[in-house]
XYZ file of C-alpha atoms in Angstrom:
700
model
C -39.446 -10.829 10.320
C -39.260 -7.455 11.975
C -35.887 -8.000 13.375
C -35.457 -8.260 16.913
C -32.777 -7.176 18.734
C -34.615 -6.306 20.290
C -34.998 -8.683 22.572
C -32.433 -6.596 22.411
C -30.013 -6.271 25.127
C -29.476 -2.801 23.788
C -31.639 -1.553 26.675
C -29.432 -1.222 29.712
C -30.482 -1.894 33.288
C -29.986 1.278 35.277
C -29.397 -0.769 38.419
C -25.908 -1.686 37.223
C -24.065 1.576 36.699
C -20.271 1.670 36.839
C -17.888 2.268 39.722
C -14.144 1.792 40.238
C -13.111 -1.777 41.008
C -12.202 -2.293 44.642
C -8.721 -3.331 45.711
C -10.311 -6.470 47.128
C -11.379 -7.483 43.624
C -7.897 -7.119 42.241
C -6.471 -9.679 44.665
C -8.691 -12.576 43.576
C -7.796 -15.346 41.152
C -11.236 -15.004 39.604
C -10.588 -13.270 36.234
C -13.986 -11.581 36.307
C -13.044 -9.603 39.414
C -10.275 -7.719 37.653
C -10.540 -5.667 34.504
C -9.377 -7.563 31.430
C -5.988 -6.650 29.999
C -7.126 -7.472 26.463
C -7.622 -4.631 23.950
C -10.600 -2.430 24.851
C -11.104 -4.446 28.033
C -12.674 -7.278 26.041
C -13.496 -10.340 28.168
C -10.784 -12.982 28.217
C -12.676 -16.176 27.485
C -9.482 -18.228 27.790
C -9.631 -17.582 31.543
C -13.333 -17.283 32.322
C -15.031 -20.438 33.609
C -18.659 -21.122 34.451
C -17.870 -21.347 38.152
C -16.451 -17.818 38.232
C -19.769 -16.054 37.649
C -21.601 -16.627 40.923
C -18.713 -15.375 43.059
C -18.180 -12.330 40.852
C -21.863 -11.430 40.679
C -22.320 -11.728 44.428
C -19.246 -9.604 45.084
C -20.474 -7.046 42.574
C -23.812 -6.850 44.378
C -22.095 -6.479 47.762
C -19.849 -3.692 46.510
C -22.755 -1.813 45.000
C -24.810 -2.135 48.179
C -21.891 -0.849 50.234
C -21.512 2.247 48.071
C -25.262 2.938 48.231
C -25.063 2.605 52.013
C -22.282 5.222 52.137
C -24.285 7.643 49.975
C -27.348 7.291 52.183
C -25.487 7.516 55.509
C -23.552 10.645 54.561
C -24.259 13.627 56.791
C -23.095 16.053 54.112
C -25.758 17.925 52.147
C -26.620 16.273 48.832
C -24.571 17.437 45.859
C -24.381 16.211 42.304
C -20.979 14.687 43.056
C -21.776 12.886 46.316
C -25.179 11.603 45.229
C -25.821 11.443 41.466
C -22.248 10.869 40.349
C -21.704 8.465 43.230
C -24.779 6.517 42.097
C -23.447 6.473 38.557
C -20.148 5.058 39.824
C -21.709 2.475 42.097
C -21.302 -0.757 40.175
C -18.533 -1.161 37.616
C -17.685 -4.682 38.789
C -21.293 -5.832 38.682
C -21.863 -4.151 35.339
C -18.767 -5.738 33.805
C -19.642 -9.228 35.049
C -23.327 -8.980 34.103
C -22.417 -7.917 30.575
C -20.455 -11.133 30.059
C -22.936 -13.281 31.985
C -25.895 -11.981 29.958
C -24.045 -12.627 26.724
C -23.371 -16.249 27.593
C -26.793 -17.023 29.052
C -28.348 -15.720 25.839
C -25.953 -17.026 23.219
C -24.161 -20.046 24.697
C -25.746 -21.253 27.907
C -25.480 -24.511 29.824
C -26.843 -26.144 32.968
C -24.352 -24.404 35.255
C -25.066 -20.939 33.879
C -28.803 -21.559 33.988
C -28.568 -22.531 37.643
C -26.656 -19.350 38.437
C -29.150 -17.346 36.401
C -32.040 -18.842 38.356
C -30.371 -18.090 41.670
C -29.372 -14.551 40.737
C -32.643 -13.369 39.154
C -34.349 -12.483 42.472
C -31.101 -11.039 43.842
C -30.870 -8.595 40.935
C -34.485 -7.612 41.562
C -33.797 -7.129 45.272
C -30.778 -4.965 44.482
C -32.756 -2.719 42.179
C -35.470 -2.342 44.809
C -32.861 -1.617 47.483
C -31.816 1.373 45.383
C -34.997 2.739 43.862
C -37.258 2.085 46.861
C -34.753 3.546 49.332
C -36.492 6.634 50.693
C -33.377 8.293 52.125
C -31.599 7.930 48.807
C -34.629 9.238 46.921
C -34.864 12.290 49.164
C -31.265 13.201 48.328
C -32.005 12.853 44.612
C -35.266 14.783 44.991
C -33.534 17.628 46.840
C -31.145 18.056 43.925
C -33.902 17.746 41.337
C -35.972 20.465 42.997
C -33.096 22.941 42.742
C -31.627 21.655 39.486
C -31.693 25.051 37.790
C -29.347 26.494 40.408
C -26.780 23.698 40.283
C -24.952 25.062 37.225
C -24.700 21.624 35.624
C -23.676 20.986 32.046
C -26.442 19.636 29.785
C -25.522 15.961 30.110
C -25.125 16.115 33.877
C -28.523 17.814 34.143
C -30.027 15.071 31.996
C -28.445 12.440 34.251
C -30.007 14.045 37.319
C -33.408 14.230 35.631
C -33.158 10.624 34.473
C -32.350 9.344 37.944
C -35.217 11.295 39.469
C -37.663 9.995 36.862
C -36.373 6.443 37.312
C -36.955 6.651 41.064
C -40.496 7.954 40.601
C -41.364 5.358 37.970
C -39.916 2.586 40.144
C -42.208 3.504 43.036
C -40.145 5.785 45.254
C -43.254 7.737 46.280
C -45.095 4.670 47.595
C -45.761 4.117 51.281
C -43.451 1.782 53.181
C -46.115 -0.909 53.180
C -46.704 -0.625 49.434
C -42.979 -0.710 48.781
C -42.759 -4.065 50.542
C -45.616 -5.351 48.399
C -43.887 -4.071 45.272
C -40.678 -5.829 46.259
C -42.504 -9.147 46.448
C -44.032 -8.511 43.011
C -40.665 -7.618 41.481
C -38.911 -10.613 42.964
C -41.588 -13.010 41.778
C -41.630 -11.470 38.301
C -37.857 -11.844 38.028
C -38.139 -15.529 38.915
C -41.023 -16.079 36.489
C -39.251 -14.352 33.610
C -36.163 -16.487 34.131
C -38.324 -19.624 34.361
C -40.078 -18.675 31.132
C -36.780 -18.250 29.271
C -35.402 -21.529 30.538
C -38.617 -23.391 29.741
C -38.843 -21.885 26.266
C -35.263 -22.845 25.415
C -36.133 -26.401 26.443
C -39.345 -26.218 24.395
C -37.495 -25.041 21.299
C -35.003 -27.877 21.587
C -37.594 -30.530 22.455
C -39.868 -29.348 19.655
C -37.357 -30.163 16.904
C -38.962 -32.473 14.332
C -37.102 -35.572 13.133
C -37.862 -37.294 9.813
C -36.524 -40.718 8.868
C -38.091 -40.929 5.411
C -36.249 -38.733 2.929
C -39.367 -38.397 0.791
C -40.979 -36.390 3.592
C -38.398 -33.690 2.935
C -39.014 -33.317 -0.792
C -38.230 -29.789 -1.892
C -35.130 -29.318 0.234
C -31.763 -29.013 -1.470
C -28.899 -31.427 -0.943
C -27.152 -28.723 1.071
C -30.243 -28.337 3.261
C -30.419 -32.071 3.848
C -26.730 -32.208 4.771
C -27.166 -29.438 7.321
C -30.188 -31.234 8.833
C -28.530 -34.610 9.319
C -29.414 -35.787 12.807
C -26.258 -35.865 14.899
C -28.131 -37.646 17.692
C -29.453 -40.493 15.578
C -30.867 -41.412 12.199
C -32.674 -39.207 9.754
C -32.917 -35.439 9.547
C -33.790 -33.016 12.333
C -35.413 -29.599 11.769
C -34.882 -27.381 14.798
C -37.384 -24.675 15.649
C -36.818 -20.992 15.063
C -38.207 -18.425 17.481
C -41.131 -17.384 15.295
C -44.414 -19.126 14.465
C -43.554 -19.703 10.827
C -40.450 -21.800 10.115
C -38.035 -21.121 7.223
C -38.221 -24.676 5.832
C -41.988 -24.369 5.281
C -41.249 -22.376 2.151
C -39.486 -25.278 0.439
C -41.190 -28.400 1.780
C -43.490 -29.880 -0.870
C -45.298 -32.481 1.219
C -48.298 -30.955 2.987
C -48.240 -33.447 5.851
C -44.623 -32.536 6.547
C -45.422 -28.830 6.547
C -48.313 -29.325 8.952
C -46.181 -31.449 11.271
C -43.444 -28.801 11.386
C -45.884 -25.923 11.823
C -47.767 -27.653 14.616
C -44.497 -28.443 16.377
C -43.721 -24.718 16.364
C -47.279 -23.660 17.260
C -47.619 -26.105 20.166
C -44.015 -26.160 21.411
C -44.994 -24.632 24.770
C -48.692 -25.502 24.859
C -49.737 -28.903 26.185
C -46.171 -30.183 26.164
C -43.802 -30.956 29.014
C -42.545 -27.401 28.535
C -45.951 -25.716 28.813
C -45.671 -21.997 29.629
C -49.356 -21.039 29.929
C -49.423 -20.902 33.715
C -46.192 -18.896 33.711
C -47.441 -16.217 31.321
C -50.825 -15.823 33.013
C -49.143 -15.330 36.380
C -46.734 -12.805 34.842
C -49.569 -10.833 33.241
C -51.729 -10.814 36.369
C -48.810 -9.843 38.573
C -47.789 -7.044 36.211
C -51.368 -5.722 36.298
C -51.214 -5.646 40.100
C -47.882 -3.860 39.925
C -49.318 -1.225 37.585
C -52.256 -0.636 39.940
C -49.999 -0.425 42.997
C -47.984 2.261 41.200
C -51.141 4.251 40.489
C -51.951 3.274 36.914
C -54.945 1.653 35.258
C -52.790 -1.148 33.866
C -49.202 -2.241 33.379
C -48.920 -0.756 29.885
C -49.909 2.687 31.140
C -47.096 2.516 33.702
C -44.580 0.992 31.283
C -45.066 3.543 28.502
C -43.823 6.472 30.565
C -40.743 8.042 28.959
C -41.485 6.489 25.554
C -42.431 8.301 22.378
C -45.913 6.742 22.460
C -46.513 7.940 26.061
C -49.868 6.162 26.615
C -51.598 2.952 25.410
C -54.198 5.002 23.527
C -51.521 6.200 21.103
C -50.372 2.630 20.494
C -53.915 1.481 19.776
C -54.347 4.498 17.511
C -51.350 3.285 15.495
C -52.856 -0.209 15.334
C -56.283 1.052 14.314
C -54.747 3.009 11.466
C -52.987 -0.082 10.113
C -55.240 -3.085 10.791
C -57.900 -2.457 8.089
C -55.349 -1.976 5.293
C -53.130 -4.808 6.501
C -55.889 -7.409 6.807
C -57.509 -6.304 3.538
C -54.231 -6.813 1.697
C -53.614 -10.100 3.501
C -57.059 -11.216 2.357
C -56.180 -10.392 -1.245
C -52.916 -12.282 -0.898
C -54.784 -15.276 0.553
C -57.052 -15.380 -2.508
C -54.029 -15.319 -4.819
C -52.444 -18.160 -2.865
C -55.678 -20.174 -2.840
C -55.816 -19.814 -6.617
C -52.212 -21.044 -6.865
C -53.176 -24.086 -4.769
C -56.000 -24.806 -7.217
C -53.775 -24.319 -10.276
C -51.185 -26.748 -8.934
C -53.763 -29.457 -8.295
C -54.480 -28.892 -4.631
C -57.961 -29.541 -3.277
C -57.782 -28.010 0.177
C -58.315 -24.691 1.928
C -55.257 -22.561 2.587
C -53.893 -23.115 6.116
C -51.036 -21.361 7.947
C -48.571 -24.156 7.096
C -49.338 -23.701 3.395
C -48.834 -19.952 3.198
C -45.070 -19.641 2.781
C -44.835 -22.571 0.361
C -47.484 -21.329 -2.038
C -46.645 -17.662 -1.501
C -43.205 -18.485 -2.868
C -44.882 -19.999 -5.935
C -46.962 -16.850 -6.356
C -43.857 -14.731 -6.035
C -42.073 -16.790 -8.669
C -45.062 -16.484 -10.981
C -45.568 -12.750 -10.449
C -41.958 -11.652 -10.248
C -40.051 -14.636 -11.630
C -37.994 -14.595 -8.429
C -36.756 -17.774 -6.819
C -35.063 -17.500 -3.396
C -32.632 -20.218 -4.485
C -31.539 -18.012 -7.380
C -30.389 -15.218 -5.110
C -28.908 -17.127 -2.139
C -25.641 -17.978 -3.975
C -24.967 -14.222 -4.124
C -25.347 -13.765 -0.368
C -22.437 -15.521 1.327
C -22.397 -14.567 4.997
C -18.886 -13.211 5.427
C -19.017 -11.363 2.116
C -22.332 -9.774 3.094
C -20.803 -8.676 6.379
C -17.510 -7.299 5.095
C -18.439 -6.022 1.642
C -22.008 -5.083 2.465
C -22.640 -4.161 6.093
C -19.157 -2.790 6.765
C -18.933 -1.192 3.322
C -22.162 0.746 3.896
C -20.763 1.984 7.215
C -17.620 3.123 5.407
C -19.561 5.038 2.767
C -21.865 6.693 5.277
C -19.588 7.189 8.260
C -16.011 6.531 7.093
C -15.720 3.369 9.210
C -13.091 0.765 8.306
C -12.333 -2.642 9.825
C -9.661 -5.254 10.472
C -10.307 -8.892 11.364
C -8.899 -9.835 14.784
C -8.130 -13.536 15.171
C -6.133 -12.920 18.364
C -9.160 -11.986 20.501
C -10.597 -15.023 22.346
C -14.302 -15.747 21.952
C -16.884 -17.828 23.803
C -17.539 -20.060 20.764
C -15.474 -21.052 17.749
C -18.052 -19.644 15.317
C -17.768 -16.078 16.632
C -15.972 -13.557 14.411
C -14.161 -10.513 15.818
C -13.305 -7.246 14.067
C -11.679 -4.031 15.166
C -13.380 -0.921 13.789
C -11.697 2.377 13.032
C -12.752 5.958 12.414
C -12.086 7.598 9.044
C -9.043 9.233 10.665
C -7.674 5.812 11.608
C -8.454 6.285 15.297
C -9.821 3.167 17.017
C -13.604 2.965 17.390
C -14.121 -0.364 19.177
C -14.409 -4.138 18.861
C -17.243 -5.962 17.104
C -18.188 -9.630 17.615
C -20.482 -11.461 15.193
C -22.159 -14.682 16.383
C -24.352 -15.754 13.482
C -25.221 -19.474 13.602
C -27.975 -21.159 15.604
C -27.197 -23.874 18.162
C -29.065 -25.556 21.025
C -27.289 -23.387 23.613
C -28.566 -20.149 22.036
C -32.000 -18.615 22.487
C -33.959 -17.723 19.365
C -34.040 -14.374 17.627
C -31.377 -11.803 16.882
C -29.984 -9.063 19.095
C -27.174 -6.665 19.937
C -25.528 -5.841 23.246
C -22.269 -4.663 24.807
C -19.429 -6.419 26.557
C -18.034 -2.950 27.344
C -20.116 0.238 27.353
C -18.837 3.509 25.942
C -18.087 6.099 28.614
C -15.886 9.187 28.807
C -16.117 8.899 32.572
C -13.950 5.777 32.409
C -12.348 6.441 29.036
C -14.020 3.328 27.611
C -14.636 2.557 23.982
C -17.417 0.086 23.135
C -17.070 -3.661 22.708
C -20.260 -4.802 20.987
C -21.693 -8.087 19.767
C -24.436 -9.084 17.328
C -26.184 -12.445 17.656
C -28.272 -14.127 14.931
C -29.680 -17.610 14.340
C -28.796 -18.539 10.767
C -28.646 -22.265 9.913
C -25.043 -23.438 10.074
C -23.836 -25.167 6.901
C -21.958 -28.438 7.037
C -18.182 -28.243 7.010
C -16.829 -27.118 3.649
C -20.122 -25.623 2.473
C -20.727 -21.869 2.205
C -23.093 -20.058 4.572
C -25.627 -18.705 2.092
C -28.303 -16.330 3.330
C -31.831 -15.543 2.296
C -32.523 -11.895 1.603
C -34.448 -11.667 4.913
C -31.319 -12.897 6.686
C -29.250 -10.298 4.855
C -31.617 -7.620 6.161
C -31.263 -9.066 9.655
C -27.497 -8.591 9.484
C -27.867 -4.968 8.384
C -30.502 -4.460 11.100
C -28.416 -5.752 13.982
C -25.383 -3.789 12.839
C -27.576 -0.686 12.895
C -27.932 -1.304 16.630
C -24.162 -1.784 16.805
C -23.535 1.555 15.079
C -25.822 3.250 17.582
C -23.583 1.799 20.288
C -20.267 2.479 18.535
C -21.104 6.128 17.859
C -22.038 6.779 21.505
C -20.246 9.871 22.768
C -21.444 10.255 26.331
C -19.791 11.081 29.619
C -22.062 8.800 31.620
C -22.597 5.086 30.902
C -26.305 5.117 31.745
C -27.025 7.709 29.027
C -24.725 6.121 26.479
C -25.573 4.741 23.064
C -28.634 2.522 22.919
C -29.908 3.482 26.400
C -33.017 5.044 24.884
C -36.735 4.268 24.878
C -37.817 0.999 23.255
C -39.838 2.822 20.618
C -36.748 4.720 19.492
C -34.005 2.125 19.906
C -35.217 0.148 16.887
C -35.025 3.201 14.631
C -31.255 3.117 13.904
C -31.378 -0.631 13.288
C -34.388 -0.588 10.979
C -33.017 2.427 9.159
C -29.776 0.572 8.459
C -31.729 -2.121 6.585
C -32.315 0.361 3.768
C -28.720 0.057 2.559
C -29.025 -3.674 1.869
C -30.658 -2.954 -1.496
C -28.963 0.356 -2.229
C -27.354 -0.133 -5.679
C -23.825 0.899 -4.753
C -23.825 -1.327 -1.657
C -25.661 -4.303 -3.156
C -23.353 -4.597 -6.140
C -20.339 -4.552 -3.847
C -21.399 -7.502 -1.707
C -23.852 -9.554 -3.779
C -21.179 -11.702 -5.402
C -21.636 -15.328 -6.431
C -19.804 -17.477 -3.895
C -18.268 -19.673 -6.610
C -17.519 -17.305 -9.489
C -17.333 -13.893 -7.798
C -19.805 -12.696 -10.432
C -21.810 -9.642 -9.430
C -25.528 -10.212 -8.988
C -27.255 -9.535 -12.326
C -29.364 -6.404 -12.599
C -32.253 -8.634 -13.617
C -32.244 -10.296 -10.192
C -31.891 -6.943 -8.441
C -34.923 -5.651 -10.289
C -36.886 -8.741 -9.305
C -35.964 -8.319 -5.635
C -37.063 -4.694 -5.706
C -40.282 -5.371 -7.592
C -41.197 -8.077 -5.115
C -40.510 -5.734 -2.202
C -44.190 -5.134 -1.478
C -45.101 -8.780 -2.013
C -46.671 -10.535 0.982
C -46.682 -7.286 2.949
C -50.302 -7.769 3.998
C -49.274 -11.045 5.646
C -46.114 -9.578 7.148
C -47.854 -6.572 8.652
C -50.841 -8.567 9.895
C -48.709 -11.165 11.708
C -46.742 -8.340 13.316
C -49.882 -6.446 14.301
C -51.318 -9.640 15.769
C -48.255 -10.139 17.981
C -48.110 -6.451 18.919
C -51.799 -6.498 19.790
C -51.406 -9.615 21.944
C -48.676 -7.827 23.858
C -50.900 -4.808 24.534
C -53.921 -6.953 25.417
C -51.914 -8.921 27.983
C -50.691 -5.675 29.518
C -53.891 -3.629 29.603
C -55.859 -6.014 31.821
C -57.029 -4.656 35.156
C -55.524 -5.649 38.471
C -58.590 -7.699 39.415
C -58.576 -9.722 36.175
C -58.191 -13.475 36.534
C -57.187 -15.223 33.314
C -58.672 -18.689 33.356
C -57.150 -19.928 30.118
C -54.267 -18.336 28.194
C -55.416 -19.763 24.864
C -58.942 -18.405 25.285
C -57.507 -15.019 26.232
C -55.323 -15.015 23.116
C -58.200 -16.028 20.857
C -60.481 -13.307 22.213
C -57.717 -10.678 22.004
C -57.244 -11.342 18.292
C -60.972 -11.510 17.628
C -61.951 -8.220 19.225
C -59.262 -6.347 17.292
C -60.251 -8.047 14.016
C -56.838 -9.603 13.567
C -58.257 -13.084 13.086
C -60.241 -12.277 9.940
C -57.640 -13.978 7.733
C -57.415 -17.358 9.447
C -54.296 -18.429 7.549
C -52.274 -15.568 9.077
C -51.233 -16.494 12.635
C -49.489 -14.080 15.023
C -45.760 -13.826 14.497
C -45.440 -15.102 18.070
C -48.028 -16.962 20.082
C -48.275 -15.883 23.693
C -46.777 -19.171 24.882
C -43.443 -18.507 23.131
C -43.484 -14.701 23.013
C -40.047 -14.217 24.553
C -39.955 -10.482 23.844
C -42.717 -9.775 26.345
C -42.506 -12.602 28.869
C -38.770 -13.245 28.931
C -37.205 -9.952 27.940
C -37.699 -6.203 28.197
C -40.414 -5.612 25.624
C -43.534 -6.005 27.782
C -46.070 -3.494 26.411
C -43.334 -2.556 23.965
C -43.453 -4.898 20.987
C -45.382 -2.180 19.126
C -42.064 -0.339 18.966
C -41.045 -2.244 15.836
C -43.997 -0.709 13.990
C -43.490 2.685 15.603
C -39.847 2.824 14.565
C -40.685 1.419 11.144
C -42.590 4.649 10.626
C -39.475 6.579 11.705
C -37.052 4.648 9.526
C -39.097 4.977 6.329
C -39.594 8.664 7.028
C -35.848 9.053 7.641
C -34.929 7.200 4.451
C -37.320 9.467 2.572
C -35.196 12.370 3.835
C -32.038 10.671 2.546
C -33.651 10.078 -0.857
C -34.486 13.757 -1.205
C -31.042 14.895 -0.015
C -28.677 12.939 -2.226
C -28.930 9.429 -0.784
C -25.873 7.607 0.500
C -23.232 10.275 1.075
C -20.633 10.905 3.759
C -22.219 14.269 4.469
C -25.650 12.747 5.065
C -24.219 9.930 7.154
C -22.216 12.330 9.302
C -25.274 14.505 9.866
C -27.277 11.494 11.066
C -24.396 10.408 13.294
C -23.888 13.859 14.787
C -27.569 14.631 15.388
C -28.972 11.215 16.372
C -26.666 8.196 16.449
C -24.081 9.790 18.765
C -26.540 11.460 21.152
C -27.575 8.495 23.291
C -30.273 9.498 25.754
C -29.084 13.064 26.250
C -32.022 14.801 24.535
C -35.785 14.304 24.314
C -36.181 11.779 21.510
C -39.011 13.592 19.710
C -36.921 16.774 19.748
C -33.810 14.927 18.550
C -35.627 13.410 15.589
C -37.460 16.602 14.651
C -34.259 18.668 14.762
C -32.613 16.223 12.361
C -35.618 15.676 10.081
C -36.958 19.215 10.107
C -40.478 17.977 10.865
C -42.390 15.371 12.822
C -42.323 11.857 11.284
C -45.020 10.993 8.759
C -46.586 7.571 8.240
C -47.042 7.873 4.454
C -43.521 6.641 3.522
C -44.130 3.500 5.582
C -47.484 2.829 3.920
C -45.890 3.345 0.509
C -43.004 0.981 1.314
C -45.505 -1.626 2.460
C -47.533 -1.224 -0.714
C -50.542 -0.092 1.302
C -50.881 3.334 -0.299
């Protein structure tokens, strides 16, 4: 899995900038209307109720609209202070409430929150349009932008002005009044559709769970696995669906019929079921194409890729074209090895997608003598977090931590830590929500409860969300190595947020382009196998014994195993994303499945039939339910950056405080205050190269 966070709430919505809370807010009994008195302004979940959100969100919208109205109606000439800074201060209440609301609707939702979410989705869209399609407001911003060199602004303030101007232009500020009204209808409908998709997919994931009543169907699973799968709603064992096409249990399940049943449940969860999403995604894609055309672009992707490192779809396809031949060729070789393993073990069938992980694990054991069950006892969740993830941050950046059991959380499983600088100064609060549950959407991500800002003297309050299987009471939470990497990945996002050092919230931390935001997180994965870090956290949960060097060597040697499959499934999903978002405005998609099939065929990503896309279109939440439309390629783009960056570390002494501080000072603390290509090149000393990525993947 190329780890998501990116569904990633780490991209902030520029329509919800901060402003001082009104006196009106302070007089309400609704706890969301007043700033929390907890440390760092962390949300007080002992007071917050579901019914509080609608009132607080509506009041936040009203307050923001009122401030915008005052900016626009001012008869004073536009200045940075009365226009740009006023915009930046125009929504602290809304921002604070939305941060908490988004966290709960993603990680612990319910019928009440979903109803509020459905009602508010078009209102948020209308608010954004009321700002960015407001011609009088745009003219004030444009006036300042046109004389920006004479305003004597500091570098960050100048960047804020430029960012606002670009945001207005990208949003459609230059359209005619008639076209703006059309765009508003598109945006409102898209907001509703995206919310509907997310709600439907959550229902599909839950409804798609597969129940088995015959224990023999689950041959290959451990006793601990079986305990964790016991059906709380009835008899037998229930396997819930993960966000991806392939399901973790497929690796262990011995019975082919069981594997096929589980795979098909995942593959068809939102196709031909009561939770079918095909009509939703086709309408989204067609509407986005119309939006792109209205804004003057050939397609939605061309519009969406402005202000990214890739710039235009052609550069994304160039990246794909450079990887597809090698990826599919290696996947084909891997398929032949797996087919041979099927033959050797007495199978008389052709390799299918539901067979891949099971027999690939056999091949891995045969080639590298590595069994996932051998290494899991050394990866206990809390030990990985404290002695691995946090320890790496200490070695690189001097960060230390203290568990905080006095901070209320939205679910009993959530852990809270306070982080400190090397000097002992406070850095912020970190929440870790690691176990899957029916109220949580799939995937893994990072976001903020409180954004860093010098303007309001705010330190960050950040959370990571994952979907690891929860063990039964009394049993340890043991992770696969992929899950270990996920934890390092998401904390890389968190570090990007914790190290933010900006004056303005909208430029702070992870508020960068999608094809850069995954760089810090993917880079942080490298420390999971770094000898000094690994030996500190890979401790047997029963004996405390350090992981043997023999197992470490096996993990490293198997590092390029199955990389053809991994890269091909990622390329297939990334390609689907770009195909959906490069259709013309007059395109009518008759059948989503036919469109998907043709998209994979014409890019030669269907040549290895046993390698399905990491996400089918029907459950591709990144692009139809989140902010990664025409942006899923960013995981591959930033993979190039992170391998190139780690290559720099390897040639400059590896894991040292000096190297960590240099990365923090030159990249991780800069937010969106510099051009990203320039920021990376200044740190690296050159443009990124793809060769380290190909080497790491075993493709060179």
